Short mmCIF file of C-alpha atoms and ligand atoms in Angstrom, two decimals:
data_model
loop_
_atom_site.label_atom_id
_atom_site.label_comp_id
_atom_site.label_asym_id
_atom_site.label_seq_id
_atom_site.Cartn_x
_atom_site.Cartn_y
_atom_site.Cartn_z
CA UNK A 1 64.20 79.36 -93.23
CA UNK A 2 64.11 78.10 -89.44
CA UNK A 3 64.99 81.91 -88.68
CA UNK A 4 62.06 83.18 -90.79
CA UNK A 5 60.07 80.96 -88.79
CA UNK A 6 61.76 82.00 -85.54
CA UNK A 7 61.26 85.07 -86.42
CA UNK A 8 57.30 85.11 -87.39
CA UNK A 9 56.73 83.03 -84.37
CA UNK A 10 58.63 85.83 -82.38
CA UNK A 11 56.57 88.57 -83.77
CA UNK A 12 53.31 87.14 -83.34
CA UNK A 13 54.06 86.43 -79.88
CA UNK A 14 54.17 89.86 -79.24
CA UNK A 15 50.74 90.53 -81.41
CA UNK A 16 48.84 88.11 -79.11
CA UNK A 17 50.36 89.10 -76.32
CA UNK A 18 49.41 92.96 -77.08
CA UNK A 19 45.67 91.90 -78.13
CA UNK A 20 43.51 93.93 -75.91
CA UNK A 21 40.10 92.32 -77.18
CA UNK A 22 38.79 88.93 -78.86
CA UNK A 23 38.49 90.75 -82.16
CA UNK A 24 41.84 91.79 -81.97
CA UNK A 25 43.60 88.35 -80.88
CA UNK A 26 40.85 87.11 -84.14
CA UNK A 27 42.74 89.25 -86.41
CA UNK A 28 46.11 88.03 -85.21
CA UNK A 29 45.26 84.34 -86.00
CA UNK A 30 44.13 85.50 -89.67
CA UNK A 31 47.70 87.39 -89.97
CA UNK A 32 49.79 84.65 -89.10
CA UNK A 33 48.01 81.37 -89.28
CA UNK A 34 45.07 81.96 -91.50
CA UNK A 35 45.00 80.65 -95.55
CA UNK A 36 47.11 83.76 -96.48
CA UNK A 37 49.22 84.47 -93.27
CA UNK A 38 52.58 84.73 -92.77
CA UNK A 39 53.24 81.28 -91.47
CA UNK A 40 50.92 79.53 -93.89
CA UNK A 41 52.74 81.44 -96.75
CA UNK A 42 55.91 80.08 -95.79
CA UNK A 43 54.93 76.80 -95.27
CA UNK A 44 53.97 76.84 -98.69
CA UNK A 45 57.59 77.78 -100.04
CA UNK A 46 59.01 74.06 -98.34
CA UNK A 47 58.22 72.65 -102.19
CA UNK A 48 61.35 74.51 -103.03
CA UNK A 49 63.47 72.39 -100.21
CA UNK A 50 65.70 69.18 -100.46
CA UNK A 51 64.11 65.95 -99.26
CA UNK A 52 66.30 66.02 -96.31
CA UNK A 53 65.40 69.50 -94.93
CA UNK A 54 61.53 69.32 -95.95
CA UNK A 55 60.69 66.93 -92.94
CA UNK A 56 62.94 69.02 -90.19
CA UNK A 57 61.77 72.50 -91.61
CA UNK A 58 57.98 70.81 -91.18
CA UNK A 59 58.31 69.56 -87.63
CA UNK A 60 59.66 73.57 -86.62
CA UNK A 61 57.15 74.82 -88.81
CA UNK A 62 54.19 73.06 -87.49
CA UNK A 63 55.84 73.52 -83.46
CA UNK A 64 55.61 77.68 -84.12
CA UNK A 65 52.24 76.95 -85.36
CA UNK A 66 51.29 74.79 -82.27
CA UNK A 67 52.78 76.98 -80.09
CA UNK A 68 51.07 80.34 -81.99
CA UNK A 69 47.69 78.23 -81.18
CA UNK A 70 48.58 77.51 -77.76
CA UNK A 71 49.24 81.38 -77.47
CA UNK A 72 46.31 82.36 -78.63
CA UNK A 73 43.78 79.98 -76.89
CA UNK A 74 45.47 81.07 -73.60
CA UNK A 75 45.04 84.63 -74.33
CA UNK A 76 41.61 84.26 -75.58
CA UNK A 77 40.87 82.95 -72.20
CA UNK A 78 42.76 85.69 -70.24
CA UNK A 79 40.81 88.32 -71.92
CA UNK A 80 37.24 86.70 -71.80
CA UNK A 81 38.32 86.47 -68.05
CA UNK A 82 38.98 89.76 -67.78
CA UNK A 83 35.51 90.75 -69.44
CA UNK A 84 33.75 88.94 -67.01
CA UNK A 85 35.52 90.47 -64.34
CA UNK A 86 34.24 94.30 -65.50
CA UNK A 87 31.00 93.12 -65.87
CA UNK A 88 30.94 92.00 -62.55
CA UNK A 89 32.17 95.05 -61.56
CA UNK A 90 29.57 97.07 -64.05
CA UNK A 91 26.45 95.06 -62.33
CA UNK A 92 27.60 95.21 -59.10
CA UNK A 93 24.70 95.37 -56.68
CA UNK A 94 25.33 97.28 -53.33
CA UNK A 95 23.33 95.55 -50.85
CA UNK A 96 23.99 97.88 -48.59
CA UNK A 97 21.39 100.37 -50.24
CA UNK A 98 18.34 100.84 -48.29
CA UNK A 99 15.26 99.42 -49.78
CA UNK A 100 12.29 101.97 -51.46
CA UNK A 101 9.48 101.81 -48.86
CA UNK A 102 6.48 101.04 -50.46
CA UNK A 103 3.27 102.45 -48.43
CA UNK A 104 0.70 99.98 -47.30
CA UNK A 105 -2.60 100.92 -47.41
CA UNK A 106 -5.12 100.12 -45.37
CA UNK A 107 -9.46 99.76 -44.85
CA UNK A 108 -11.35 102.83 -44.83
CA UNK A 109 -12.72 103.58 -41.40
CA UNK A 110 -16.18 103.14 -42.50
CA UNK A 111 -15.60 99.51 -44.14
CA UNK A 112 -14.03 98.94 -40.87
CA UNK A 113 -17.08 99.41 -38.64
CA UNK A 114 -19.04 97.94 -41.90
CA UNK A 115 -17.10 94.48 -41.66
CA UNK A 116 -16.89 94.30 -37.60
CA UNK A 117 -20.78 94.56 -37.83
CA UNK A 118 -21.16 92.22 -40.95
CA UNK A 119 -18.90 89.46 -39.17
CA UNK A 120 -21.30 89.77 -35.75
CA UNK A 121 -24.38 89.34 -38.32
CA UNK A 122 -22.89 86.23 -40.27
CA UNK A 123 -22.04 84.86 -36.61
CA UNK A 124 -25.70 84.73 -35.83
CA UNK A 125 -26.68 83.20 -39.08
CA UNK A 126 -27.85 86.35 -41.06
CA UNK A 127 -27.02 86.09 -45.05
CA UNK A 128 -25.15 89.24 -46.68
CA UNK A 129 -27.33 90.55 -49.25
CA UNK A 130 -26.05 93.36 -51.78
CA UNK A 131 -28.58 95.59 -53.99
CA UNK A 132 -28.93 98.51 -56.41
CA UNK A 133 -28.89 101.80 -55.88
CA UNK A 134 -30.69 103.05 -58.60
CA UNK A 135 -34.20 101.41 -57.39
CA UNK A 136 -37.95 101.93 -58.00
CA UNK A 137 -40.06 104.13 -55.84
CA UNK A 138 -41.93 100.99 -55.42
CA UNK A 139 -39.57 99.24 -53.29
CA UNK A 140 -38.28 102.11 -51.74
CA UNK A 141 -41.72 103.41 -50.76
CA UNK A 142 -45.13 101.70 -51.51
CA UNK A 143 -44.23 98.50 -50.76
CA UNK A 144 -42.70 99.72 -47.16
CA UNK A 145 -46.11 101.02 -46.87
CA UNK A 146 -45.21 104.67 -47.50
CA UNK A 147 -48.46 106.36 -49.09
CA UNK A 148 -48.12 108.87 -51.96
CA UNK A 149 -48.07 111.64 -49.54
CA UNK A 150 -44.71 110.47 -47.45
CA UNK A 151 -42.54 113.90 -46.89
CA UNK A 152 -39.69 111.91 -48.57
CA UNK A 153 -40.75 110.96 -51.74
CA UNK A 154 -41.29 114.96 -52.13
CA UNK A 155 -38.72 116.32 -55.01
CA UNK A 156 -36.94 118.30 -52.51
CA UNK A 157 -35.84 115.17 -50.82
CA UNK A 158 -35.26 112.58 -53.06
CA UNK A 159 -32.86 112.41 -56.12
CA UNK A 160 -35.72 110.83 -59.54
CA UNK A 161 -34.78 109.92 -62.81
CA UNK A 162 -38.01 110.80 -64.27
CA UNK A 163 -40.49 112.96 -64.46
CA UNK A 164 -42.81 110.57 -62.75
CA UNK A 165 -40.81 110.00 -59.63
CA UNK A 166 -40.29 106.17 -60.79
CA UNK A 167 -37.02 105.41 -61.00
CA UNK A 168 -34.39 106.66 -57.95
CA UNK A 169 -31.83 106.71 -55.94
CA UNK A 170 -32.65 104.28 -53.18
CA UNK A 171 -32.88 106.56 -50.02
CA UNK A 172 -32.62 103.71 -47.47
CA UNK A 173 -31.23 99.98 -47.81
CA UNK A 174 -35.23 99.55 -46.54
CA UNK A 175 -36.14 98.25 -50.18
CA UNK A 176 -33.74 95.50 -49.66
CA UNK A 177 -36.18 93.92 -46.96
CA UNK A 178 -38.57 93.89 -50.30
CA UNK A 179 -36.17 92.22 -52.30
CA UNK A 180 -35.49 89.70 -50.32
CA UNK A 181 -39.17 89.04 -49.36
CA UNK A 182 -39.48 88.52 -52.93
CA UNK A 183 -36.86 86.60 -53.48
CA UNK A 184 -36.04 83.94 -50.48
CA UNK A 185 -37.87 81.33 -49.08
CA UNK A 186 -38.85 81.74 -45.25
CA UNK A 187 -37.58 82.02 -42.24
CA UNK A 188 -34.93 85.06 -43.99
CA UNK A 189 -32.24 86.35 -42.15
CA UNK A 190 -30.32 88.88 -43.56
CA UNK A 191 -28.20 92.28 -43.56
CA UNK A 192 -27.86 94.51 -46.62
CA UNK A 193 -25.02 96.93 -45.92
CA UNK A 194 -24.82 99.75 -48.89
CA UNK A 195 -24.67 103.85 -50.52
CA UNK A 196 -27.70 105.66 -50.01
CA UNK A 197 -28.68 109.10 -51.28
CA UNK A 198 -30.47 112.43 -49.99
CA UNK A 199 -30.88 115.70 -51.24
CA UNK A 200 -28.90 117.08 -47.60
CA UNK A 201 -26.74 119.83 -47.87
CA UNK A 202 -23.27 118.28 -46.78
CA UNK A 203 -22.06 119.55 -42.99
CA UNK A 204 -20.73 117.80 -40.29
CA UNK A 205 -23.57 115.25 -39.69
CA UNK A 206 -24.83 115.22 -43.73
CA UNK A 207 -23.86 114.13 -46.54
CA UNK A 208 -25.90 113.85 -50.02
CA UNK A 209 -24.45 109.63 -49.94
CA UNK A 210 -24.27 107.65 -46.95
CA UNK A 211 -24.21 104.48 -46.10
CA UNK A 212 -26.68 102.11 -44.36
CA UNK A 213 -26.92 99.11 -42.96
CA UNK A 214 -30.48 97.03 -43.59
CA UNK A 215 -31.20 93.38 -41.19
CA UNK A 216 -34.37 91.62 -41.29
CA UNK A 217 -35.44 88.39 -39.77
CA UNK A 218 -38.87 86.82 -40.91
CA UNK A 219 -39.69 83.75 -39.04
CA UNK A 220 -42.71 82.02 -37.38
CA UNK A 221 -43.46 83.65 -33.57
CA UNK A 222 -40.66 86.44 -34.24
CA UNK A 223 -41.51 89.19 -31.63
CA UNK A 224 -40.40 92.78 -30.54
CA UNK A 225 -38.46 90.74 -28.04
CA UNK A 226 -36.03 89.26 -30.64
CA UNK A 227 -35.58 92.76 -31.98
CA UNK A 228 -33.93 93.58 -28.66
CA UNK A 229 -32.07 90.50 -27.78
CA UNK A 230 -30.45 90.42 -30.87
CA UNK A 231 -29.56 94.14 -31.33
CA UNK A 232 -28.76 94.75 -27.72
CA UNK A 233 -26.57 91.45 -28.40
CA UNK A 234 -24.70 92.78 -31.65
CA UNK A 235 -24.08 96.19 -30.23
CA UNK A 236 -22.41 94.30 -26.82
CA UNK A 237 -20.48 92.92 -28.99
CA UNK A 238 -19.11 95.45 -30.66
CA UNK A 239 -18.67 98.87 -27.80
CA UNK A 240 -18.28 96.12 -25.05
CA UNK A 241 -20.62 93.87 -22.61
CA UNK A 242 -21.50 96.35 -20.25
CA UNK A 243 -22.73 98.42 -23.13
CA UNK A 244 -26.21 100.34 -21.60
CA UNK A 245 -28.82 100.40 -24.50
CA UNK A 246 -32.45 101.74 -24.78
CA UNK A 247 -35.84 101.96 -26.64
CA UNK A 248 -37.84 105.01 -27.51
CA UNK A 249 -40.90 104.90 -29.75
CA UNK A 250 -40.79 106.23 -32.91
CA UNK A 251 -42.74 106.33 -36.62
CA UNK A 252 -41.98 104.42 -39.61
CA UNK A 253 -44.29 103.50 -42.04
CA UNK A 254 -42.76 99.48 -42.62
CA UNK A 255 -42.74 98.83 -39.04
CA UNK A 256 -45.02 99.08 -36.07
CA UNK A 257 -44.13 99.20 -33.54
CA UNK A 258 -41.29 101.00 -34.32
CA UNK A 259 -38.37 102.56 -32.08
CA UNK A 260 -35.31 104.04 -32.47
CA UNK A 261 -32.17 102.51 -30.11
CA UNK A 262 -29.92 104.50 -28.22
CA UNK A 263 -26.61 103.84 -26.46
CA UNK A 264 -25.73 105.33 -23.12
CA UNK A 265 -22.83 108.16 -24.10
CA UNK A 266 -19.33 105.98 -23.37
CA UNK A 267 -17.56 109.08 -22.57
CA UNK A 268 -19.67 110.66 -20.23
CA UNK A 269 -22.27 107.55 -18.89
CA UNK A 270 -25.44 109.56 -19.33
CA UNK A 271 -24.68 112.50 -17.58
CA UNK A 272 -24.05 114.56 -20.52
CA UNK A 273 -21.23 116.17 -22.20
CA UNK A 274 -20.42 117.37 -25.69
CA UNK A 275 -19.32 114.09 -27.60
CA UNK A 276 -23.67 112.96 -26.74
CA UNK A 277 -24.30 116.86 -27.16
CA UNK A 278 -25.48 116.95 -23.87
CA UNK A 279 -28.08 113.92 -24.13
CA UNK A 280 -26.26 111.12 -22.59
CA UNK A 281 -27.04 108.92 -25.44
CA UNK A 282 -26.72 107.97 -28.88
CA UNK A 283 -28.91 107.19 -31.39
CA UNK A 284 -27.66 104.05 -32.96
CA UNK A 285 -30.46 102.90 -35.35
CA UNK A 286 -34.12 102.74 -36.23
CA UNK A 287 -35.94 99.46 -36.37
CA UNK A 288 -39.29 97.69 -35.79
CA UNK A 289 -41.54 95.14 -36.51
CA UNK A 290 -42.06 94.68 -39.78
CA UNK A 291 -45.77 96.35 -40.32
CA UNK A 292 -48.21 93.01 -41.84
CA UNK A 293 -49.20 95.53 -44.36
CA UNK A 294 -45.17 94.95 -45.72
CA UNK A 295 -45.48 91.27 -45.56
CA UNK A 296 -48.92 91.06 -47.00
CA UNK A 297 -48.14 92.83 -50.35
CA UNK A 298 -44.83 90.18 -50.11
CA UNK A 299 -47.27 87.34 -50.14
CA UNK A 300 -46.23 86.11 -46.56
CA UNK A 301 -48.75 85.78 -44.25
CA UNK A 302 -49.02 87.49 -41.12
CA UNK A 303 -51.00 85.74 -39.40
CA UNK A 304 -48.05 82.65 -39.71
CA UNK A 305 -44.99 84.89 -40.15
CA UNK A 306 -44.12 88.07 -38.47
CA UNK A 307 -40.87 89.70 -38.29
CA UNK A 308 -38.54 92.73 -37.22
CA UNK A 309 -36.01 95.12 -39.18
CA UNK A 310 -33.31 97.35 -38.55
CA UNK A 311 -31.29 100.24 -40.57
CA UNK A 312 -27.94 101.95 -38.69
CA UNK A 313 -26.07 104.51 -40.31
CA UNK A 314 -22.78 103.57 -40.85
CA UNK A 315 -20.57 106.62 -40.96
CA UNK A 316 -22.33 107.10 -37.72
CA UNK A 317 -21.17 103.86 -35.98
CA UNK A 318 -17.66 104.77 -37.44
CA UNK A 319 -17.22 108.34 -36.37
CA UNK A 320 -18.33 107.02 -32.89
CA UNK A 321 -16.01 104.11 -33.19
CA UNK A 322 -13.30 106.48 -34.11
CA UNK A 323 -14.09 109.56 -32.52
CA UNK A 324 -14.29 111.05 -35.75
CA UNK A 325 -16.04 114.68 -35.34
CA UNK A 326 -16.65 115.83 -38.59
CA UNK A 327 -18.32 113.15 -41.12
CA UNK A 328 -17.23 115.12 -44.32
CA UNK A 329 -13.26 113.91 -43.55
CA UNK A 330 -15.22 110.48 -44.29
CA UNK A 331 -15.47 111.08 -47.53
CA UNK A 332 -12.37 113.27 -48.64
CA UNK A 333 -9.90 110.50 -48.46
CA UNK A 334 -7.25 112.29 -47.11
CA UNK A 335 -4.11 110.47 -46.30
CA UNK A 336 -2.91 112.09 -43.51
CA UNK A 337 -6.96 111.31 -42.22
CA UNK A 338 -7.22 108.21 -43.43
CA UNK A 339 -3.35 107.10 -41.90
CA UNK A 340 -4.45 107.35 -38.45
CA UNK A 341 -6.88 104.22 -38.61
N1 LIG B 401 -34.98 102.95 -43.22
C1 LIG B 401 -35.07 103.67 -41.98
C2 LIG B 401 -34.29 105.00 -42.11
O1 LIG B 401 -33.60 105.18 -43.08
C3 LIG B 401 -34.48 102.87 -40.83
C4 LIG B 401 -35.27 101.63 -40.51
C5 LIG B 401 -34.94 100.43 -41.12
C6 LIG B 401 -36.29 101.65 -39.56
C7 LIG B 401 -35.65 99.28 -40.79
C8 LIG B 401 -36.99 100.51 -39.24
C9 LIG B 401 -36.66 99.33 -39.83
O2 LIG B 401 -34.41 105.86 -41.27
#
């Protein structure tokens, strides 16, 4: 019997030692040392034994079996160390791989000039005022004091909703001036950067949609004067201090006086060349004092308040910023454009 038991312990040995998996080594245990394995079946024939060999044959019988256990726990530990080991090898990252570059984008041009200007305006105290575009010809026209027979409320010019020229799309940020009228208490100070739309053919200087830029200051004692020290400040600000700037009259029907403002050409200093086409300046914006007719139908008074307004176009200020020739690349969003700002 002890070389039965020899010779099972010999043989699964070899099993365990051959076991190439966990379920493998699993099936070895049930073979030999399981209810109905090979060692366990012998064990079971010691009844037949003398009293004097049943304790000896025990003690070498339950040695193979600690020794089959020992085998097998050892194994079991060799192979899950060897699993771990390929998986570490399977998930092995090369750090030496270079990354995926991920491109950054980055602010439009136009919202570039759009903030410089809005940060100048909150410096000075002006609030940032945002409004519709789809707006009623009364804002946008009678109450800036534009009669029923204003060239640009004409069909041609101006994109309606309805057959009675109600409803539109705002063709200034001028009806924001209205809004806020209405809506703040006095002294206002305000911009109202935003899309406006015309019925232009697009070229290189139009575009159906622009964008505008509306301030307005309504105070007590608020005089043409203010107008130009604040613009002539903001625009120093932004193309430099020694920035040359001028006046020249002009018509609108919210403001009077009105003027447009030019900026002496930076490239050429008022000599002329093509970037001024010639001129040797720039128009910049249109702006006045706000006409008491406009703050009348508000409900301020003009003989207490007065005030003065501005509008800019912005692609304008950006493809002079940028040196941007054509203003439809504005709008097409090219990459390879837009990448060089
Ligand atoms: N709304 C005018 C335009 O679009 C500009 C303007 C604004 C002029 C405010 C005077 C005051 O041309």
């Amino acid at each position: 019997m002890k070389a039965q038991i020899e010779a099972i312990r010999a043989a699964a040995l070899e099993e365990i030692s051959q076991a190439g998996q966990t379920g493998e080594l699993d099936a070895v245990r049930v073979r030999y040392l399981g209810r109905k394995g090979r060692l366990t079946a012998l064990l079971k024939q010691m009844g037949g034994l003398s009293p004097e060999e049943r304790p000896v044959m025990g003690q070498i019988a339950n040695q193979a079996r600690q020794s089959l256990e020992q085998a097998i726990e050892t194994r079991a530990a060799q192979l899950a160390g060897q699993a771990l080991e390929r998986q570490l090898e399977r998930e092995a990252v090369d750090v030496t791989i270079p990354g995926k570059k991920r491109p950054v984008g980055r602010r439009h041009p136009m919202y570039q000039a759009l903030d410089e200007l809005t940060d100048i305006f909150v410096s000075l105290g002006f609030t940032v005022l945002d409004g519709p575009e789809i707006e009623l010809a009364e804002l946008n026209f009678d109450r800036l004091n534009a009669g029923e027979d204003h060239p640009s409320r004409d069909w041609s010019d101006t994109f309606y909703f309805d057959r009675d020229s109600r409803v539109m799309l705002r063709s200034q940020t001028s009806p924001m001036q209205v809004r806020a009228m209405d809506s703040m208490e006095l002294p206002i100070r305000i911009v109202a950067p935003g899309r406006v739309y015309r019925k232009d053919e697009a070229d290189a200087t139009h575009s159906p949609m622009f964008h505008q830029m509306e301030g307005m200051v309504i105070d007590k004692g608020i005089t043409m004067a203010d107008l130009k020290g604040t613009l002539n400040l903001a625009i120093r600000k932004l193309y430099g201090q020694r920035t040359v700037t001028r006046f020249r009259p002009h018509h609108f029907p919210f403001t009077e006086p009105s003027c447009e403002m030019d900026v002496q050409c930076h490239k050429c200093g008022g000599a002329g060349c093509p970037t001024c086409k010639g001129e040797g300046w720039i128009e910049v914006l249109g702006a006045g004092v706000i006409h008491p007719r406009v703050l009348e139908m508000a409900g301020i008074d003009p003989e207490v308040y007065s005030g003065w307004a501005f509008g800019m176009g912005l692609e304008r200020m950006a493809m002079r910023q940028f040196k941007i020739a054509d203003l439809r690349l504005i709008f097409e969003n090219d990459v390879r454009f837009l990448e060089q700002f």
